[in-house]
Amino acid sequence: MIIGLGSDIAEISRIANTLDRYGDRFVQRCFTPLERKKSEGRANRAASYAKRFAAKEACAKALGTGLSHGVYWRDMGVVNLPSGKPTLQLKGGAR
């Protein structure tokens, strides 16, 4: 059953600039510890963070709340199934 649909894109250069400008403050605010570990281990960390950022924005749209009404960035985490397929793990206000 589909309860909501959302889509989003994130420009890698914009995320790279945000990482350069705000660094750890941005990463700590928006990403779960697992997401940070996975993205920091990638050759192109900005691209990894951009994919996760876009997925979270799309999820917030699908929830119908955006990032308000008690839904925070870290309430949504991009995780991989054993097959490698990405999916979202929701907690807190995103549930």
Short mmCIF file of C-alpha atoms in Angstrom, two decimals:
data_model
loop_
_atom_site.label_atom_id
_atom_site.label_comp_id
_atom_site.label_asym_id
_atom_site.label_seq_id
_atom_site.Cartn_x
_atom_site.Cartn_y
_atom_site.Cartn_z
CA MET A 1 0.00 0.00 0.00
CA ILE A 2 1.37 3.43 -0.95
CA ILE A 3 0.58 6.05 1.67
CA GLY A 4 2.64 8.87 0.21
CA LEU A 5 4.95 9.72 -2.65
CA GLY A 6 7.87 12.13 -2.72
CA SER A 7 10.82 12.89 -4.96
CA ASP A 8 13.77 15.21 -4.73
CA ILE A 9 17.16 15.91 -6.27
CA ALA A 10 20.26 17.36 -4.65
CA GLU A 11 23.06 19.07 -6.52
CA ILE A 12 26.35 17.46 -5.50
CA SER A 13 28.28 20.74 -5.79
CA ARG A 14 25.83 22.43 -3.44
CA ILE A 15 26.28 19.67 -0.85
CA ALA A 16 30.08 19.88 -1.34
CA ASN A 17 29.95 23.64 -0.68
CA THR A 18 27.80 23.07 2.40
CA LEU A 19 30.28 20.47 3.67
CA ASP A 20 33.15 22.92 3.12
CA ARG A 21 31.33 25.78 4.79
CA TYR A 22 29.65 24.06 7.75
CA GLY A 23 31.51 20.75 7.95
CA ASP A 24 30.72 18.67 10.98
CA ARG A 25 27.88 20.94 12.08
CA PHE A 26 25.90 20.13 8.92
CA VAL A 27 26.76 16.44 9.01
CA GLN A 28 25.88 16.01 12.70
CA ARG A 29 22.57 17.83 12.27
CA CYS A 30 21.31 16.01 9.18
CA PHE A 31 22.74 12.49 9.18
CA THR A 32 22.63 9.46 11.46
CA PRO A 33 25.88 7.96 12.79
CA LEU A 34 25.57 5.06 10.31
CA GLU A 35 25.03 7.45 7.38
CA ARG A 36 28.07 9.48 8.44
CA LYS A 37 30.22 6.36 8.70
CA LYS A 38 29.17 5.14 5.26
CA SER A 39 29.53 8.54 3.56
CA GLU A 40 32.88 9.38 5.12
CA GLY A 41 34.25 6.09 3.78
CA ARG A 42 33.34 6.91 0.18
CA ALA A 43 35.75 8.32 -2.42
CA ASN A 44 33.22 11.05 -3.26
CA ARG A 45 31.70 11.84 0.11
CA ALA A 46 29.74 14.84 -1.22
CA ALA A 47 27.93 12.58 -3.71
CA SER A 48 27.15 10.08 -0.96
CA TYR A 49 25.76 12.77 1.32
CA ALA A 50 23.80 14.30 -1.59
CA LYS A 51 22.06 10.99 -2.31
CA ARG A 52 21.10 10.57 1.32
CA PHE A 53 19.97 14.21 1.59
CA ALA A 54 17.71 13.87 -1.47
CA ALA A 55 16.21 10.63 -0.12
CA LYS A 56 15.40 12.33 3.19
CA GLU A 57 13.81 15.33 1.45
CA ALA A 58 11.69 12.96 -0.66
CA CYS A 59 10.68 11.03 2.45
CA ALA A 60 9.63 14.21 4.24
CA LYS A 61 7.46 15.11 1.24
CA ALA A 62 5.91 11.63 1.18
CA LEU A 63 5.09 11.89 4.88
CA GLY A 64 3.18 15.07 4.10
CA THR A 65 4.87 16.98 6.92
CA GLY A 66 8.07 18.20 5.37
CA LEU A 67 10.64 18.85 8.06
CA SER A 68 8.18 20.16 10.61
CA HIS A 69 5.57 18.84 12.99
CA GLY A 70 8.22 16.96 14.98
CA VAL A 71 10.04 15.38 12.02
CA TYR A 72 13.80 15.92 12.12
CA TRP A 73 16.59 15.03 9.68
CA ARG A 74 17.96 12.27 11.88
CA ASP A 75 14.50 10.69 12.22
CA MET A 76 15.07 9.36 8.70
CA GLY A 77 18.09 7.21 7.94
CA VAL A 78 19.14 5.71 4.63
CA VAL A 79 20.18 2.09 5.21
CA ASN A 80 20.92 -0.78 2.86
CA LEU A 81 19.14 -4.11 2.78
CA PRO A 82 21.32 -7.25 2.58
CA SER A 83 20.84 -7.08 -1.22
CA GLY A 84 22.42 -3.61 -1.22
CA LYS A 85 19.15 -1.89 -2.09
CA PRO A 86 18.75 1.40 -0.20
CA THR A 87 15.72 1.95 1.99
CA LEU A 88 14.70 4.36 4.73
CA GLN A 89 14.58 3.57 8.41
CA LEU A 90 12.16 5.86 10.26
CA LYS A 91 12.08 6.75 13.94
CA GLY A 92 10.76 9.51 16.18
CA GLY A 93 8.42 11.96 14.47
CA ALA A 94 8.90 10.29 11.08
CA ARG A 95 7.15 7.12 12.25
#
